Coordinates of C-alpha atoms in Angstrom, one line a residue:
M1 CA 14.1 0.5 -23.4
N2 CA 14.9 2.6 -26.4
H3 CA 14.1 6.0 -26.6
T4 CA 11.4 5.6 -29.2
A5 CA 9.6 3.3 -27.0
L6 CA 9.9 5.6 -24.0
Q7 CA 8.6 8.5 -26.2
F8 CA 5.4 6.7 -27.2
L9 CA 4.8 5.6 -23.5
L10 CA 5.0 9.2 -22.4
A11 CA 3.0 10.7 -25.2
G12 CA 0.4 7.9 -24.6
L13 CA 0.1 8.7 -20.9
V14 CA -1.0 12.2 -22.0
V15 CA -3.2 11.2 -24.9
L16 CA -4.9 8.2 -23.8
P17 CA -7.0 9.8 -21.1
L18 CA -8.3 12.2 -23.5
V19 CA -9.1 9.5 -25.8
G20 CA -10.8 7.8 -23.2
A21 CA -12.7 10.8 -22.1
L22 CA -14.2 11.3 -25.5
A23 CA -15.1 7.4 -25.6
A24 CA -16.8 7.5 -22.4
L25 CA -19.4 9.8 -23.8
L26 CA -20.3 7.4 -26.8
P27 CA -22.9 4.7 -26.5
A28 CA -21.3 1.5 -25.3
P29 CA -21.1 -1.5 -28.2
P30 CA -23.9 -3.9 -27.3
G31 CA -21.5 -6.6 -26.4
L32 CA -19.8 -4.4 -23.7
R33 CA -22.8 -3.2 -21.8
G34 CA -23.1 -5.7 -19.1
K35 CA -26.0 -5.4 -16.9
N36 CA -26.5 -1.5 -17.9
P37 CA -25.0 1.1 -19.7
D38 CA -23.8 2.9 -16.3
Q39 CA -21.8 -0.2 -15.4
A40 CA -20.3 -0.4 -19.0
V41 CA -19.0 3.3 -18.8
L42 CA -17.7 2.9 -15.1
R43 CA -15.9 -0.5 -16.4
H44 CA -14.7 1.8 -19.4
G45 CA -13.1 4.0 -16.6
V46 CA -11.3 1.3 -14.9
T47 CA -10.1 -0.2 -18.2
V48 CA -8.4 3.2 -19.4
T49 CA -7.0 4.2 -16.0
G50 CA -5.8 0.9 -15.7
V51 CA -4.0 1.0 -18.9
V52 CA -2.6 4.3 -18.1
L53 CA -1.3 3.1 -14.9
A54 CA 0.5 0.2 -16.8
A55 CA 1.9 2.6 -19.1
A56 CA 3.3 4.9 -16.2
I57 CA 4.8 1.7 -14.6
A58 CA 6.4 0.6 -17.9
L59 CA 7.9 4.0 -18.4
A60 CA 9.2 3.9 -14.8
A61 CA 10.7 0.4 -15.5
G62 CA 12.5 1.7 -18.9
F63 CA 13.5 5.0 -17.3
D64 CA 17.3 5.0 -17.1
H65 CA 17.8 4.9 -13.4
G66 CA 21.5 5.5 -13.9
H67 CA 21.0 9.0 -15.3
P68 CA 18.0 10.4 -13.5
A69 CA 19.0 13.9 -14.1
R70 CA 18.8 13.4 -17.8
M71 CA 15.4 14.2 -19.7
Q72 CA 14.3 11.1 -21.1
A73 CA 11.6 10.1 -23.6
T74 CA 11.7 13.6 -24.9
T75 CA 9.6 14.8 -27.7
D76 CA 10.0 18.3 -29.3
I77 CA 7.7 19.3 -32.4
S78 CA 7.0 22.9 -33.4
W79 CA 3.4 23.8 -32.5
I80 CA 2.9 27.6 -32.9
P81 CA 6.0 28.9 -34.8
A82 CA 5.0 32.4 -34.8
L83 CA 5.1 32.3 -30.7
G84 CA 7.9 30.0 -30.5
I85 CA 5.5 27.4 -28.6
R86 CA 6.7 23.6 -29.0
I87 CA 4.9 20.5 -28.1
H88 CA 7.9 19.6 -25.8
L89 CA 7.6 16.5 -23.5
G90 CA 10.2 14.8 -21.2
V91 CA 10.5 13.2 -17.9
D92 CA 13.4 12.9 -15.3
G93 CA 13.9 12.0 -11.6
I94 CA 11.7 14.9 -10.5
S95 CA 8.7 14.2 -12.7
L96 CA 8.7 10.4 -12.9
P97 CA 7.3 9.8 -9.3
L98 CA 4.8 12.3 -9.8
L99 CA 3.5 10.8 -12.9
V100 CA 3.3 7.4 -11.3
L101 CA 1.6 8.8 -8.4
T102 CA -1.0 10.6 -10.6
A103 CA -1.7 7.3 -12.7
L104 CA -2.0 5.2 -9.6
L105 CA -4.4 7.5 -7.6
T106 CA -6.5 8.0 -10.8
F107 CA -6.8 4.2 -11.4
L108 CA -7.8 3.5 -7.5
C109 CA -10.3 6.4 -7.7
A110 CA -11.9 5.0 -11.0
L111 CA -12.0 1.2 -9.1
Y112 CA -13.5 2.5 -6.0
T113 CA -16.2 4.5 -8.4
Y114 CA -17.0 1.4 -9.9
F115 CA -18.3 -0.3 -6.8
K116 CA -19.5 3.2 -5.1
M117 CA -20.6 5.7 -7.4
P118 CA -21.5 9.1 -6.0
T119 CA -24.9 10.5 -6.2
G120 CA -25.2 12.7 -9.2
P121 CA -25.8 13.0 -12.7
S122 CA -25.0 10.3 -15.4
P123 CA -21.9 8.5 -14.8
K124 CA -20.8 8.9 -18.6
A125 CA -20.1 12.5 -17.4
F126 CA -18.4 11.5 -14.4
V127 CA -15.8 9.2 -16.1
A128 CA -15.3 11.8 -18.9
L129 CA -14.4 14.4 -16.3
L130 CA -12.2 12.2 -14.3
L131 CA -10.1 10.9 -17.3
T132 CA -10.0 14.6 -18.5
L133 CA -8.7 15.5 -15.0
E134 CA -6.0 12.9 -15.4
A135 CA -4.9 14.0 -18.8
G136 CA -4.4 17.6 -17.6
T137 CA -2.5 16.5 -14.4
L138 CA -0.2 14.0 -16.2
A139 CA 0.5 16.8 -19.0
T140 CA 1.5 19.3 -16.1
F141 CA 4.4 16.8 -15.2
A142 CA 5.2 15.9 -18.5
V143 CA 5.6 19.3 -20.6
L144 CA 8.7 21.2 -20.8
D145 CA 7.2 24.4 -22.5
L146 CA 6.2 27.3 -20.3
M147 CA 2.8 27.8 -22.3
L148 CA 1.9 24.1 -22.6
F149 CA 2.6 24.1 -18.8
F150 CA 0.1 26.9 -18.4
L151 CA -2.6 25.1 -20.8
A152 CA -2.3 21.9 -18.8
F153 CA -2.4 23.7 -15.3
E154 CA -5.7 25.2 -16.4
M155 CA -6.9 22.0 -18.1
V156 CA -7.8 20.5 -14.6
L157 CA -9.8 23.4 -13.4
I158 CA -13.1 22.7 -15.2
P159 CA -13.2 19.1 -14.7
M160 CA -12.7 19.6 -11.0
Y161 CA -15.2 22.2 -10.8
F162 CA -18.0 19.9 -12.1
L163 CA -16.9 17.0 -10.1
I164 CA -17.5 19.2 -7.0
A165 CA -20.6 21.1 -8.2
R166 CA -22.6 18.1 -9.8
W167 CA -21.5 15.1 -7.4
G168 CA -20.3 16.9 -4.2
G169 CA -22.4 17.5 -0.9
A170 CA -23.7 20.1 1.0
Q171 CA -22.5 23.7 -0.2
K172 CA -21.3 22.0 -3.2
Q173 CA -22.1 25.0 -5.5
A174 CA -20.5 27.7 -3.3
A175 CA -17.4 25.6 -2.9
A176 CA -17.1 24.9 -6.7
W177 CA -17.2 28.6 -7.5
K178 CA -14.7 29.3 -4.8
F179 CA -12.5 26.8 -6.2
I180 CA -12.5 28.0 -9.7
L181 CA -12.3 31.8 -8.8
Y182 CA -9.5 31.4 -6.5
T183 CA -7.5 29.0 -8.9
L184 CA -8.4 30.9 -12.0
L185 CA -7.4 34.4 -10.9
G186 CA -4.3 32.9 -9.7
S187 CA -3.5 31.3 -12.8
V188 CA -4.1 34.6 -14.7
V189 CA -1.5 36.3 -12.8
M190 CA 1.1 33.3 -13.3
L191 CA 0.4 33.6 -17.1
L192 CA 1.7 37.2 -16.8
G193 CA 4.9 36.2 -15.4
L194 CA 5.4 33.2 -17.9
L195 CA 4.9 35.5 -20.7
L196 CA 7.2 38.1 -19.2
I197 CA 10.0 35.4 -19.3
G198 CA 9.1 34.5 -22.8
V199 CA 9.1 38.1 -23.9
K200 CA 12.4 38.7 -22.5
T201 CA 14.1 35.7 -23.4
G202 CA 12.5 34.7 -26.7
T203 CA 11.8 31.1 -25.6
F204 CA 9.4 29.1 -23.7
D205 CA 11.5 26.1 -23.5
M206 CA 12.1 25.0 -19.8
V207 CA 15.1 23.0 -20.6
A208 CA 16.8 25.9 -22.2
L209 CA 15.7 28.3 -19.5
A210 CA 17.2 26.1 -16.8
T211 CA 20.8 26.5 -17.8
D212 CA 22.9 29.2 -16.6
N213 CA 24.3 30.1 -20.1
G214 CA 21.0 30.0 -21.7
P215 CA 18.5 32.5 -22.5
K216 CA 17.6 33.1 -18.8
A217 CA 20.9 35.2 -18.8
Q218 CA 19.0 37.9 -20.3
L219 CA 16.6 38.0 -17.4
S220 CA 17.6 41.2 -15.1
H221 CA 17.3 41.0 -11.2
T222 CA 14.0 43.2 -11.6
V223 CA 12.5 41.1 -14.3
Q224 CA 13.1 38.0 -12.2
L225 CA 11.7 39.6 -9.1
L226 CA 8.5 40.5 -11.1
A227 CA 8.4 37.0 -12.8
V228 CA 8.6 35.1 -9.5
L229 CA 6.2 37.4 -8.0
A230 CA 3.5 36.8 -10.6
I231 CA 4.3 33.1 -11.0
G232 CA 4.4 32.5 -7.5
I233 CA 1.2 33.8 -6.7
G234 CA -0.5 31.5 -9.0
L235 CA 1.6 28.5 -7.7
A236 CA 0.9 29.4 -4.3
V237 CA -2.9 29.6 -4.7
K238 CA -2.6 25.8 -6.0
S239 CA -0.2 24.5 -3.4
P240 CA -2.0 26.0 -1.1
M241 CA 0.0 28.3 0.8
W242 CA -1.4 30.4 3.7
P243 CA -3.2 32.7 3.6
L244 CA -4.4 31.8 -0.2
H245 CA -5.6 28.7 1.1
S246 CA -9.3 29.3 2.0
W247 CA -10.7 27.6 -0.9
L248 CA -9.5 24.4 0.0
P249 CA -11.3 23.3 3.2
D250 CA -14.7 24.4 1.3
A251 CA -13.7 22.4 -1.7
H252 CA -12.5 19.4 0.2
T253 CA -15.8 19.1 2.5
A254 CA -18.1 19.5 -0.5
A255 CA -16.0 17.3 -3.1
P256 CA -17.0 13.6 -3.5
T257 CA -14.6 11.2 -2.1
V258 CA -12.6 10.6 -5.3
G259 CA -12.6 14.4 -5.9
S260 CA -11.1 14.8 -2.5
V261 CA -8.6 12.2 -3.1
L262 CA -7.6 13.5 -6.5
L263 CA -7.4 17.1 -5.2
A264 CA -5.0 16.6 -2.2
G265 CA -3.1 13.6 -3.9
V266 CA -2.5 15.2 -7.2
L267 CA -3.7 18.8 -7.8
L268 CA -2.0 20.4 -5.0
K269 CA 1.4 18.8 -6.2
M270 CA 0.9 20.8 -9.3
G271 CA 1.6 24.2 -7.4
T272 CA 4.8 22.9 -5.8
Y273 CA 6.2 21.2 -8.9
G274 CA 5.9 24.5 -10.5
F275 CA 8.1 26.1 -7.8
V276 CA 10.7 23.3 -8.5
R277 CA 10.6 23.1 -12.2
I278 CA 9.9 26.8 -13.0
A279 CA 10.8 29.4 -10.1
L280 CA 14.1 27.8 -8.8
P281 CA 16.0 27.1 -12.0
I282 CA 14.7 30.0 -14.2
T283 CA 14.6 32.8 -11.9
P284 CA 17.2 31.9 -9.1
E285 CA 17.8 35.5 -8.2
G286 CA 14.1 36.5 -7.6
M287 CA 13.5 33.3 -5.6
H288 CA 16.5 33.9 -3.2
T289 CA 14.8 37.4 -2.8
F290 CA 11.7 36.1 -2.0
A291 CA 12.8 32.9 -0.3
P292 CA 12.7 34.2 3.4
Y293 CA 9.2 35.4 3.0
L294 CA 7.9 32.1 1.2
A295 CA 9.7 30.3 4.3
A296 CA 7.8 32.7 6.8
L297 CA 4.5 31.8 5.0
A298 CA 5.1 28.2 4.9
A299 CA 6.1 28.3 8.7
V300 CA 2.8 30.1 9.6
G301 CA 0.8 27.7 7.6
I302 CA 2.3 24.8 9.5
I303 CA 1.2 26.3 12.8
Y304 CA -2.3 27.6 11.5
G305 CA -3.2 24.5 9.9
S306 CA -2.4 22.3 13.0
L307 CA -4.3 25.0 15.5
A308 CA -7.3 24.9 12.9
C309 CA -7.2 21.0 13.1
L310 CA -7.1 21.3 17.1
A311 CA -10.2 23.6 17.0
L312 CA -12.0 21.3 15.2
V313 CA -11.2 18.1 17.0
R314 CA -12.2 19.7 20.3
K315 CA -15.4 18.4 21.8
G316 CA -18.5 20.4 21.0
A317 CA -16.8 22.3 18.2
G318 CA -19.0 20.5 15.6
G319 CA -15.9 20.0 13.7
D320 CA -16.2 17.9 10.4
L321 CA -13.3 15.0 9.9
K322 CA -13.3 15.7 6.2
R323 CA -12.7 19.7 6.8
L324 CA -9.9 18.7 9.4
I325 CA -7.9 16.6 7.0
A326 CA -8.2 19.5 4.5
Y327 CA -6.7 21.8 7.0
S328 CA -3.9 19.2 7.7
S329 CA -3.1 19.5 3.9
V330 CA -2.2 23.1 4.7
G331 CA 0.2 22.2 7.1
H332 CA 1.6 19.3 5.3
M333 CA 2.3 21.4 2.1
G334 CA 3.6 24.1 4.3
F335 CA 6.7 21.5 5.0
V336 CA 7.0 21.2 1.2
L337 CA 7.0 25.0 0.7
L338 CA 9.7 25.6 3.4
G339 CA 12.0 22.7 1.9
I340 CA 11.6 24.7 -1.5
A341 CA 12.3 28.1 0.0
S342 CA 15.7 26.7 1.5
M343 CA 17.0 26.6 -2.0
T344 CA 19.2 23.6 -1.1
P345 CA 19.3 19.9 -2.3
T346 CA 18.4 18.6 1.2
G347 CA 15.4 20.9 1.4
V348 CA 14.2 20.5 -2.3
N349 CA 14.5 16.6 -1.9
G350 CA 12.6 16.7 1.3
A351 CA 10.0 18.7 -0.5
L352 CA 9.7 16.4 -3.2
F353 CA 9.5 13.3 -1.1
A354 CA 6.6 15.1 1.0
N355 CA 4.8 15.7 -2.1
I356 CA 4.7 11.8 -2.7
A357 CA 4.1 11.1 0.7
H358 CA 1.3 13.5 1.3
G359 CA -0.4 12.1 -1.7
L360 CA -0.3 8.3 -0.8
I361 CA -1.2 9.3 2.9
T362 CA -4.0 11.8 2.5
G363 CA -5.4 10.1 -0.4
L364 CA -5.8 7.2 1.9
L365 CA -7.4 9.2 4.5
F366 CA -9.9 10.7 2.3
F367 CA -10.9 7.5 0.6
M368 CA -11.7 6.3 4.3
V369 CA -13.3 9.3 5.6
G370 CA -15.7 9.0 2.5
A371 CA -16.4 5.4 3.5
L372 CA -16.9 6.3 7.0
K373 CA -19.7 8.9 5.8
D374 CA -21.5 6.2 3.7
R375 CA -21.4 4.1 6.8
T376 CA -22.4 6.3 9.4
G377 CA -24.2 9.0 7.4
S378 CA -21.7 11.8 9.0
T379 CA -18.2 13.1 9.4
D380 CA -19.4 15.2 12.3
L381 CA -16.6 14.5 14.9
D382 CA -19.0 15.0 17.7
T383 CA -21.7 12.6 16.3
L384 CA -18.8 9.9 15.5
A385 CA -17.6 10.3 19.2
R386 CA -21.2 9.7 20.5
S387 CA -20.8 6.3 19.8
A388 CA -18.6 5.6 22.8
P389 CA -18.4 2.7 25.0
G390 CA -20.7 2.3 28.0
P391 CA -19.4 3.7 31.4
R392 CA -16.6 2.1 33.6
P393 CA -17.4 1.0 37.1
A394 CA -16.8 3.3 39.7
G395 CA -13.2 2.9 41.3
A396 CA -11.9 1.5 38.0
G397 CA -9.0 3.7 38.4
A398 CA -6.4 4.2 35.5
A399 CA -8.5 1.5 33.7
A400 CA -11.1 4.0 33.3
L401 CA -9.1 6.0 30.8
L402 CA -8.9 3.1 28.4
P403 CA -11.5 2.2 26.0
A404 CA -14.1 -0.5 26.8
P405 CA -13.4 -3.9 24.7
S406 CA -16.9 -4.5 23.8
G407 CA -18.1 -0.9 23.4
A408 CA -19.5 0.9 20.2
A409 CA -16.4 2.4 19.1
L410 CA -14.9 1.9 15.5
Y411 CA -12.4 -0.5 16.8
A412 CA -14.8 -2.7 18.3
R413 CA -17.6 -2.3 15.6
A414 CA -15.2 -2.6 12.4
P415 CA -11.8 -3.3 13.7
R416 CA -10.2 -3.8 10.4
F417 CA -11.7 -0.1 9.4
G418 CA -10.4 1.4 12.7
G419 CA -7.2 0.0 12.5
L420 CA -6.4 1.2 8.9
L421 CA -7.8 4.6 9.8
A422 CA -5.5 5.0 12.8
F423 CA -2.6 3.6 10.4
G424 CA -3.1 6.6 8.1
A425 CA -3.5 9.1 11.2
V426 CA 0.0 7.9 12.7
A427 CA 1.5 8.0 9.0
S428 CA 0.2 11.6 8.5
L429 CA 1.8 12.8 11.9
G430 CA 5.1 11.6 10.8
L431 CA 5.8 8.5 12.5
P432 CA 9.7 7.0 11.8
G433 CA 9.3 4.3 9.5
L434 CA 6.4 5.4 7.3
A435 CA 6.5 7.8 4.5
G436 CA 5.6 10.9 6.3
F437 CA 8.7 11.0 8.4
W438 CA 11.3 11.5 5.7
G439 CA 9.9 14.6 3.8
E440 CA 9.2 16.8 6.8
M441 CA 12.7 15.9 8.3
L442 CA 14.7 16.8 5.3
A443 CA 12.6 19.9 4.9
M444 CA 13.5 20.9 8.3
F445 CA 17.3 20.1 7.7
G446 CA 17.3 22.3 4.6
A447 CA 15.8 25.2 6.8
F448 CA 18.7 24.4 9.4
R449 CA 21.3 25.1 6.8
P450 CA 19.6 27.2 4.0
A451 CA 21.4 28.4 0.7
A452 CA 24.4 30.8 0.9
G453 CA 22.9 34.6 1.2
L454 CA 19.9 33.5 3.2
S455 CA 19.5 34.5 6.7
R456 CA 20.2 31.4 9.0
P457 CA 18.6 32.9 12.1
A458 CA 15.5 33.5 10.3
F459 CA 15.5 30.1 8.9
L460 CA 16.4 28.6 12.1
T461 CA 13.3 30.4 13.5
F462 CA 11.2 28.7 10.8
M463 CA 12.6 25.3 11.6
V464 CA 11.6 25.6 15.2
L465 CA 8.1 26.5 14.2
A466 CA 7.8 23.5 12.0
G467 CA 9.1 21.6 14.7
L468 CA 6.2 23.0 16.8
G469 CA 3.8 22.0 14.0
T470 CA 5.1 18.4 14.1
L471 CA 4.0 18.1 17.6
L472 CA 0.7 19.9 17.1
T473 CA 0.2 17.6 14.2
A474 CA 0.6 14.4 16.5
A475 CA -1.9 16.1 19.2
Y476 CA -4.7 16.4 16.8
L477 CA -4.2 13.3 14.8
L478 CA -4.0 11.1 18.1
L479 CA -7.1 12.9 19.6
V480 CA -9.1 12.0 16.1
V481 CA -8.0 8.3 16.7
R482 CA -9.0 8.7 20.4
R483 CA -12.5 9.9 19.3
V484 CA -13.4 8.1 16.2
C485 CA -11.8 4.7 16.8
M486 CA -11.5 4.7 20.6
G487 CA -15.0 6.4 21.1
G488 CA -13.7 8.8 23.4
S489 CA -14.9 12.4 24.2
V490 CA -12.2 15.0 24.3
D491 CA -12.3 18.3 25.9
L492 CA -9.1 20.3 25.3
A493 CA -9.6 22.2 28.5
G494 CA -9.6 19.4 30.8
A495 CA -9.1 15.6 30.9
A496 CA -9.8 13.3 28.0
V497 CA -12.7 10.9 29.2
L498 CA -13.3 7.4 27.5
G499 CA -16.5 5.9 28.4
A500 CA -17.1 8.1 31.4
A501 CA -20.6 10.0 32.2
D502 CA -21.0 12.8 29.8
P503 CA -23.3 15.5 30.0
D504 CA -23.7 16.1 26.2
G505 CA -24.6 12.3 26.0
E506 CA -21.4 11.0 24.3
T507 CA -21.4 7.7 26.2
G508 CA -24.0 6.2 24.1
A509 CA -25.8 4.9 27.3
D510 CA -29.4 5.1 28.1
P511 CA -30.7 7.3 31.2
D512 CA -30.4 4.0 33.5
G513 CA -26.7 3.7 32.8
T514 CA -27.2 0.8 30.4
P515 CA -25.2 1.0 27.1
A516 CA -27.4 1.6 24.1
P517 CA -26.8 -0.6 21.3
A518 CA -24.6 0.6 18.7
P519 CA -25.7 0.8 14.8
A520 CA -23.8 -1.8 13.0
V521 CA -20.8 -0.5 10.9
P522 CA -19.7 -2.8 8.1
D523 CA -15.7 -3.7 8.1
L524 CA -13.6 -3.3 5.2
A525 CA -15.0 -4.9 1.9
R526 CA -13.0 -6.6 -0.8
Y527 CA -13.2 -3.6 -3.3
E528 CA -12.0 -1.2 -0.5
Y529 CA -9.1 -3.5 0.2
A530 CA -8.2 -3.5 -3.3
A531 CA -8.3 0.4 -3.7
W532 CA -6.5 1.3 -0.4
A533 CA -4.2 -1.5 0.2
P534 CA -1.6 -0.2 -2.5
L535 CA -1.6 3.1 -0.8
A536 CA -0.9 1.7 2.6
A537 CA 1.8 -0.7 1.1
L538 CA 3.7 2.1 -0.4
T539 CA 3.4 4.4 2.6
V540 CA 5.3 1.4 4.5
L541 CA 7.9 1.0 1.4
A542 CA 8.9 4.8 1.2
G543 CA 8.9 4.9 4.9
L544 CA 11.4 2.0 5.3
W545 CA 13.4 2.4 1.9
P546 CA 13.6 6.3 1.0
A547 CA 16.4 5.7 -1.2
A548 CA 14.2 4.3 -3.9
L549 CA 12.6 8.0 -4.2
L550 CA 15.6 10.1 -3.2
G551 CA 17.9 8.0 -5.4
L552 CA 15.8 9.5 -8.4
T553 CA 15.2 12.9 -7.1
D554 CA 18.7 14.0 -5.9
P555 CA 20.6 13.8 -8.9
A556 CA 18.0 15.9 -10.8
V557 CA 17.7 18.3 -8.0
Q558 CA 21.6 18.8 -7.8
Q559 CA 21.6 19.7 -11.7
L560 CA 18.6 21.8 -11.4
L561 CA 19.9 23.9 -8.5
G562 CA 23.3 23.9 -10.2
G563 CA 22.1 25.4 -13.2
G564 CA 22.2 22.5 -15.4
K565 CA 25.7 21.5 -14.5

């Protein structure tokens, strides 16, 4: 595909969602209203996001895969000459997968919303906000000017705030305010770092600044330290990095289903992408100084997220499944930050792979948890586990530890739903052969042999902590499967009991021992198959054929870390 066609495709990716957002607020033409205006605007959202996805796929197909390190589909137009700000767009092997992931997840969210609109105000506003959010996210991954990056980075905050505050669940106002305050304050600090780079070098062009013989030569070590500190704080809040993560569980718990999918699948990637695109190539000396601290916080985040999930899954803890997956994101993104902190091609490639894997797998899990809440009215783990099978007869031996085949667990009540939820859980724990495995493994390999000048004993310690985190992750996700899918009650202080007598009443049995009938749980609907099957298929594909993604990212990462060489 020629350069001009790719230019139009990339520019269209950014502009089309904005045009679609404005059109969503206008009255629908009489011939397109369908049964009612609400249906028309939801169909409009599916159409626009579908066209954007088609453009993203066409861009990926026309991309020169033989030279993924070269910026392609570039547009460079002067915008504010007095400040040296330009409308500079481009895509390489690092940003292309994120653009396609964003377009895919937004389309699947629009499709899901067409059939399952969350409770709240007019669908017009919902669709307009969803499309504005998509435009800001796509722009973040496509722009090559520091000021445009900041504007796009900020553009997503207001739509997400309103999606949480107007269409969210319990405590939505508090969660929305916490989200906006944390991310906005982080962004203000980040802006200071970006301005410092622009003032000292005389340019905001990210491509020029990434080359060793370019303007970044004017950045002294002290300036680089200050810039990395300021920019890193803003990016760390969005990533989210422990201990700047506390806004995330509340936002996920309160957000509507599609809000949680986009928040985990796309918005968190903006922070880690900023580390790779800005901090690593433009301020390498500053990153080298702060890398051990970033790696230490990443390792703590991995352990912390896993321990928080184990506490939530424990019987009687009143843990919320949606909140548990949010805390799991803190751990998973810790692997991404650890890979970046290693400052090696292996680690950074692992971070970029883990970014995509997390978007696919966690997006699928949030879709399913939202659907589970619609079916059962709750995401409380204790409530979900109370629908356990009836008690086994005495003397059943080892069989007493297995789920009853005809009980009220999710496997028995909605087997396809339960099977897909279990698939998402084992993918999230990093099972070999699925997408979650490669990113975490490569990130730990990067920590095993970090960049020259970094303390190898320290990074080996961080690698061991990350390895421990993978074991803890497997523990809590398998316990989630046991409780939700198999109907088991889990007491981490003692044995796990499935279908045995339980003083807390998790057997679902009447006082005389007769199992109480469980309420019906609908299995997967056709629109759910359509919205979730692509994520499951890509999770398997990326796990079995990691070279498809690593072949794009590796040459670009090598050039980025090599100072443009």
